[in-house]
Amino acid sequence: MGEMKQDPVDVIVEQWSRERPDLELEAMAVIGRLGRLLVVAQGAIEAVFAAHGLHRGEFDVLAALRRSGTPFELNPSVLADTLMLSRAGMTGRLDRLESAGLVRRIADVEDRRAVRVALTDAGRTLIDTVVTAHTANETRILSVLSAKDRGELDRIARVLLGSLEAE
């Protein structure tokens, strides 16, 4: 591999190095690149959702219902907890998805006072289409890395995330 092209993070690190040569800046460079990677990748990922008429949050709800397995139903509070959303935030998403005919609210057979959220046939068809495009897009994003590098990146991200989540 040839020499890597300078990126905006290099410029920031060089400026800090000049102004504060006493600082250890390796972590700043790594975290800075991870932050930029998140922003750039999110844009590419959300473009796939938008091409199918969805926002990220709506995709998340449909995906959670779809991966829950047959009968593709969940309690709204379980959905909110799964997606780390407030109950109010979940209600808004469910209202939009229900208006679009992608989910429906049904009475819980075990507790008539409770409601369950179910994927409609249209919702299942859409999420299956979108998750196929989404995973292909993520594969494309990572395709510049070798299989070995992808595995190593996953391992490193898992270790780092685990240490931060344990704090």
PDB file of C-alpha atoms in Angstrom:
ATOM      1  CA  MET A   1       0.000   0.000   0.000  1.00  0.00           C
ATOM      2  CA  GLY A   2       1.182   3.484  -0.824  1.00  0.00           C
ATOM      3  CA  GLU A   3       1.292   6.449   1.482  1.00  0.00           C
ATOM      4  CA  MET A   4      -2.097   7.440   2.854  1.00  0.00           C
ATOM      5  CA  LYS A   5      -3.582  10.742   1.788  1.00  0.00           C
ATOM      6  CA  GLN A   6      -3.852  13.418   4.477  1.00  0.00           C
ATOM      7  CA  ASP A   7      -7.375  13.838   5.823  1.00  0.00           C
ATOM      8  CA  PRO A   8      -9.052  16.590   7.894  1.00  0.00           C
ATOM      9  CA  VAL A   9      -8.230  14.750  11.115  1.00  0.00           C
ATOM     10  CA  ASP A  10      -4.520  14.952  10.250  1.00  0.00           C
ATOM     11  CA  VAL A  11      -4.839  18.711   9.921  1.00  0.00           C
ATOM     12  CA  ILE A  12      -6.483  19.025  13.347  1.00  0.00           C
ATOM     13  CA  VAL A  13      -3.885  16.770  14.968  1.00  0.00           C
ATOM     14  CA  GLU A  14      -1.028  18.708  13.325  1.00  0.00           C
ATOM     15  CA  GLN A  15      -2.489  21.989  14.586  1.00  0.00           C
ATOM     16  CA  TRP A  16      -2.782  20.665  18.151  1.00  0.00           C
ATOM     17  CA  SER A  17       0.697  19.175  17.919  1.00  0.00           C
ATOM     18  CA  ARG A  18       2.087  22.569  16.930  1.00  0.00           C
ATOM     19  CA  GLU A  19       0.164  24.448  19.611  1.00  0.00           C
ATOM     20  CA  ARG A  20       0.395  21.835  22.374  1.00  0.00           C
ATOM     21  CA  PRO A  21       3.375  19.528  21.766  1.00  0.00           C
ATOM     22  CA  ASP A  22       2.918  18.208  25.314  1.00  0.00           C
ATOM     23  CA  LEU A  23      -0.331  16.391  24.426  1.00  0.00           C
ATOM     24  CA  GLU A  24      -0.586  12.744  23.401  1.00  0.00           C
ATOM     25  CA  LEU A  25      -2.784  12.963  20.287  1.00  0.00           C
ATOM     26  CA  GLU A  26      -3.034   9.398  19.006  1.00  0.00           C
ATOM     27  CA  ALA A  27      -6.416   8.853  20.697  1.00  0.00           C
ATOM     28  CA  MET A  28      -7.715  12.157  19.309  1.00  0.00           C
ATOM     29  CA  ALA A  29      -6.864  10.988  15.792  1.00  0.00           C
ATOM     30  CA  VAL A  30      -8.558   7.595  16.215  1.00  0.00           C
ATOM     31  CA  ILE A  31     -11.690   8.972  17.907  1.00  0.00           C
ATOM     32  CA  GLY A  32     -11.850  11.821  15.384  1.00  0.00           C
ATOM     33  CA  ARG A  33     -11.794   9.371  12.488  1.00  0.00           C
ATOM     34  CA  LEU A  34     -14.407   7.183  14.142  1.00  0.00           C
ATOM     35  CA  GLY A  35     -16.637  10.234  14.525  1.00  0.00           C
ATOM     36  CA  ARG A  36     -16.193  11.256  10.890  1.00  0.00           C
ATOM     37  CA  LEU A  37     -16.770   7.659   9.823  1.00  0.00           C
ATOM     38  CA  LEU A  38     -20.043   7.583  11.738  1.00  0.00           C
ATOM     39  CA  VAL A  39     -21.278  10.787  10.091  1.00  0.00           C
ATOM     40  CA  VAL A  40     -20.287   9.748   6.561  1.00  0.00           C
ATOM     41  CA  ALA A  41     -21.558   6.166   6.913  1.00  0.00           C
ATOM     42  CA  GLN A  42     -24.844   7.331   8.443  1.00  0.00           C
ATOM     43  CA  GLY A  43     -25.463   9.529   5.412  1.00  0.00           C
ATOM     44  CA  ALA A  44     -24.889   6.601   3.051  1.00  0.00           C
ATOM     45  CA  ILE A  45     -27.061   4.310   5.178  1.00  0.00           C
ATOM     46  CA  GLU A  46     -29.916   6.772   5.577  1.00  0.00           C
ATOM     47  CA  ALA A  47     -29.939   7.377   1.802  1.00  0.00           C
ATOM     48  CA  VAL A  48     -31.028   3.759   1.338  1.00  0.00           C
ATOM     49  CA  PHE A  49     -33.875   4.217   3.830  1.00  0.00           C
ATOM     50  CA  ALA A  50     -34.958   7.474   2.176  1.00  0.00           C
ATOM     51  CA  ALA A  51     -34.974   5.800  -1.252  1.00  0.00           C
ATOM     52  CA  HIS A  52     -37.680   3.529   0.172  1.00  0.00           C
ATOM     53  CA  GLY A  53     -39.640   6.331   1.855  1.00  0.00           C
ATOM     54  CA  LEU A  54     -38.417   5.641   5.385  1.00  0.00           C
ATOM     55  CA  HIS A  55     -36.554   7.518   8.079  1.00  0.00           C
ATOM     56  CA  ARG A  56     -33.991   5.680  10.219  1.00  0.00           C
ATOM     57  CA  GLY A  57     -36.367   5.419  13.168  1.00  0.00           C
ATOM     58  CA  GLU A  58     -39.134   3.938  11.062  1.00  0.00           C
ATOM     59  CA  PHE A  59     -36.720   1.391   9.625  1.00  0.00           C
ATOM     60  CA  ASP A  60     -35.670   0.499  13.178  1.00  0.00           C
ATOM     61  CA  VAL A  61     -39.276  -0.193  14.232  1.00  0.00           C
ATOM     62  CA  LEU A  62     -40.049  -2.294  11.162  1.00  0.00           C
ATOM     63  CA  ALA A  63     -36.754  -4.179  11.506  1.00  0.00           C
ATOM     64  CA  ALA A  64     -37.363  -4.928  15.203  1.00  0.00           C
ATOM     65  CA  LEU A  65     -40.807  -6.322  14.384  1.00  0.00           C
ATOM     66  CA  ARG A  66     -39.496  -8.372  11.446  1.00  0.00           C
ATOM     67  CA  ARG A  67     -36.583  -9.917  13.309  1.00  0.00           C
ATOM     68  CA  SER A  68     -38.821 -10.796  16.280  1.00  0.00           C
ATOM     69  CA  GLY A  69     -40.114 -13.679  14.144  1.00  0.00           C
ATOM     70  CA  THR A  70     -43.600 -14.959  13.550  1.00  0.00           C
ATOM     71  CA  PRO A  71     -46.140 -13.490  14.221  1.00  0.00           C
ATOM     72  CA  PHE A  72     -44.069 -10.247  13.871  1.00  0.00           C
ATOM     73  CA  GLU A  73     -45.768  -8.579  16.836  1.00  0.00           C
ATOM     74  CA  LEU A  74     -44.389  -6.803  19.883  1.00  0.00           C
ATOM     75  CA  ASN A  75     -45.702  -4.820  22.814  1.00  0.00           C
ATOM     76  CA  PRO A  76     -45.063  -1.076  22.233  1.00  0.00           C
ATOM     77  CA  SER A  77     -43.090  -0.772  25.487  1.00  0.00           C
ATOM     78  CA  VAL A  78     -40.865  -3.722  24.508  1.00  0.00           C
ATOM     79  CA  LEU A  79     -40.304  -2.029  21.135  1.00  0.00           C
ATOM     80  CA  ALA A  80     -39.447   1.265  22.860  1.00  0.00           C
ATOM     81  CA  ASP A  81     -37.010  -0.479  25.219  1.00  0.00           C
ATOM     82  CA  THR A  82     -35.412  -2.405  22.336  1.00  0.00           C
ATOM     83  CA  LEU A  83     -34.888   0.828  20.399  1.00  0.00           C
ATOM     84  CA  MET A  84     -33.986   2.891  23.509  1.00  0.00           C
ATOM     85  CA  LEU A  85     -36.853   5.305  22.857  1.00  0.00           C
ATOM     86  CA  SER A  86     -39.276   7.114  25.110  1.00  0.00           C
ATOM     87  CA  ARG A  87     -42.889   5.909  25.050  1.00  0.00           C
ATOM     88  CA  ALA A  88     -43.883   9.229  23.451  1.00  0.00           C
ATOM     89  CA  GLY A  89     -41.231   8.871  20.745  1.00  0.00           C
ATOM     90  CA  MET A  90     -42.448   5.349  20.026  1.00  0.00           C
ATOM     91  CA  THR A  91     -46.069   6.505  19.783  1.00  0.00           C
ATOM     92  CA  GLY A  92     -45.158   9.070  17.137  1.00  0.00           C
ATOM     93  CA  ARG A  93     -43.291   6.515  15.045  1.00  0.00           C
ATOM     94  CA  LEU A  94     -46.103   4.008  15.354  1.00  0.00           C
ATOM     95  CA  ASP A  95     -48.676   6.634  14.336  1.00  0.00           C
ATOM     96  CA  ARG A  96     -46.709   7.397  11.144  1.00  0.00           C
ATOM     97  CA  LEU A  97     -46.151   3.731  10.314  1.00  0.00           C
ATOM     98  CA  GLU A  98     -49.792   2.876  10.979  1.00  0.00           C
ATOM     99  CA  SER A  99     -50.968   5.757   8.765  1.00  0.00           C
ATOM    100  CA  ALA A 100     -48.734   4.377   6.004  1.00  0.00           C
ATOM    101  CA  GLY A 101     -50.308   0.919   6.409  1.00  0.00           C
ATOM    102  CA  LEU A 102     -47.031  -0.697   7.492  1.00  0.00           C
ATOM    103  CA  VAL A 103     -48.043  -1.662  11.039  1.00  0.00           C
ATOM    104  CA  ARG A 104     -51.292  -2.076  12.885  1.00  0.00           C
ATOM    105  CA  ARG A 105     -52.166  -1.947  16.543  1.00  0.00           C
ATOM    106  CA  ILE A 106     -54.090  -4.968  17.769  1.00  0.00           C
ATOM    107  CA  ALA A 107     -55.503  -6.031  21.116  1.00  0.00           C
ATOM    108  CA  ASP A 108     -53.244  -8.318  23.127  1.00  0.00           C
ATOM    109  CA  VAL A 109     -54.935 -11.730  23.343  1.00  0.00           C
ATOM    110  CA  GLU A 110     -53.650 -12.233  26.903  1.00  0.00           C
ATOM    111  CA  ASP A 111     -54.559  -8.772  28.198  1.00  0.00           C
ATOM    112  CA  ARG A 112     -57.402  -6.990  26.396  1.00  0.00           C
ATOM    113  CA  ARG A 113     -56.325  -3.665  27.961  1.00  0.00           C
ATOM    114  CA  ALA A 114     -52.928  -3.941  26.297  1.00  0.00           C
ATOM    115  CA  VAL A 115     -51.992  -3.373  22.676  1.00  0.00           C
ATOM    116  CA  ARG A 116     -49.509  -5.125  20.428  1.00  0.00           C
ATOM    117  CA  VAL A 117     -47.908  -3.744  17.293  1.00  0.00           C
ATOM    118  CA  ALA A 118     -47.938  -6.028  14.275  1.00  0.00           C
ATOM    119  CA  LEU A 119     -46.324  -5.767  10.852  1.00  0.00           C
ATOM    120  CA  THR A 120     -48.851  -5.677   8.041  1.00  0.00           C
ATOM    121  CA  ASP A 121     -48.173  -7.646   4.862  1.00  0.00           C
ATOM    122  CA  ALA A 122     -47.132  -4.354   3.227  1.00  0.00           C
ATOM    123  CA  GLY A 123     -44.798  -3.627   6.163  1.00  0.00           C
ATOM    124  CA  ARG A 124     -43.189  -7.056   5.946  1.00  0.00           C
ATOM    125  CA  THR A 125     -42.701  -6.747   2.190  1.00  0.00           C
ATOM    126  CA  LEU A 126     -41.165  -3.289   2.592  1.00  0.00           C
ATOM    127  CA  ILE A 127     -38.804  -4.207   5.433  1.00  0.00           C
ATOM    128  CA  ASP A 128     -37.631  -7.314   3.585  1.00  0.00           C
ATOM    129  CA  THR A 129     -36.835  -5.156   0.554  1.00  0.00           C
ATOM    130  CA  VAL A 130     -35.152  -2.417   2.577  1.00  0.00           C
ATOM    131  CA  VAL A 131     -33.076  -4.720   4.792  1.00  0.00           C
ATOM    132  CA  THR A 132     -31.799  -6.457   1.651  1.00  0.00           C
ATOM    133  CA  ALA A 133     -30.718  -3.106   0.200  1.00  0.00           C
ATOM    134  CA  HIS A 134     -29.361  -1.999   3.593  1.00  0.00           C
ATOM    135  CA  THR A 135     -27.130  -5.033   4.104  1.00  0.00           C
ATOM    136  CA  ALA A 136     -25.870  -4.785   0.516  1.00  0.00           C
ATOM    137  CA  ASN A 137     -25.044  -1.118   1.158  1.00  0.00           C
ATOM    138  CA  GLU A 138     -23.187  -1.917   4.381  1.00  0.00           C
ATOM    139  CA  THR A 139     -21.257  -4.633   2.549  1.00  0.00           C
ATOM    140  CA  ARG A 140     -20.384  -2.089  -0.153  1.00  0.00           C
ATOM    141  CA  ILE A 141     -19.219   0.419   2.470  1.00  0.00           C
ATOM    142  CA  LEU A 142     -16.852  -2.145   3.998  1.00  0.00           C
ATOM    143  CA  SER A 143     -15.728  -3.619   0.673  1.00  0.00           C
ATOM    144  CA  VAL A 144     -12.545  -1.522   0.641  1.00  0.00           C
ATOM    145  CA  LEU A 145     -11.308  -3.691   3.532  1.00  0.00           C
ATOM    146  CA  SER A 146     -10.067  -7.252   3.204  1.00  0.00           C
ATOM    147  CA  ALA A 147     -11.987 -10.019   4.971  1.00  0.00           C
ATOM    148  CA  LYS A 148      -9.153 -10.182   7.523  1.00  0.00           C
ATOM    149  CA  ASP A 149      -9.330  -6.418   8.136  1.00  0.00           C
ATOM    150  CA  ARG A 150     -13.128  -6.525   8.493  1.00  0.00           C
ATOM    151  CA  GLY A 151     -12.775  -9.263  11.096  1.00  0.00           C
ATOM    152  CA  GLU A 152     -10.077  -7.351  12.940  1.00  0.00           C
ATOM    153  CA  LEU A 153     -12.094  -4.126  12.834  1.00  0.00           C
ATOM    154  CA  ASP A 154     -15.118  -5.962  14.240  1.00  0.00           C
ATOM    155  CA  ARG A 155     -12.999  -7.490  17.006  1.00  0.00           C
ATOM    156  CA  ILE A 156     -11.451  -4.131  17.927  1.00  0.00           C
ATOM    157  CA  ALA A 157     -14.808  -2.324  17.858  1.00  0.00           C
ATOM    158  CA  ARG A 158     -16.317  -5.039  20.079  1.00  0.00           C
ATOM    159  CA  VAL A 159     -13.523  -4.691  22.666  1.00  0.00           C
ATOM    160  CA  LEU A 160     -13.705  -0.890  22.692  1.00  0.00           C
ATOM    161  CA  LEU A 161     -17.498  -0.805  22.863  1.00  0.00           C
ATOM    162  CA  GLY A 162     -17.551  -3.412  25.619  1.00  0.00           C
ATOM    163  CA  SER A 163     -15.140  -1.384  27.719  1.00  0.00           C
ATOM    164  CA  LEU A 164     -17.149   1.819  27.266  1.00  0.00           C
ATOM    165  CA  GLU A 165     -20.488   0.160  27.979  1.00  0.00           C
ATOM    166  CA  ALA A 166     -19.058  -1.363  31.171  1.00  0.00           C
ATOM    167  CA  GLU A 167     -18.186   2.101  32.571  1.00  0.00           C
TER     168      GLU A 167
END
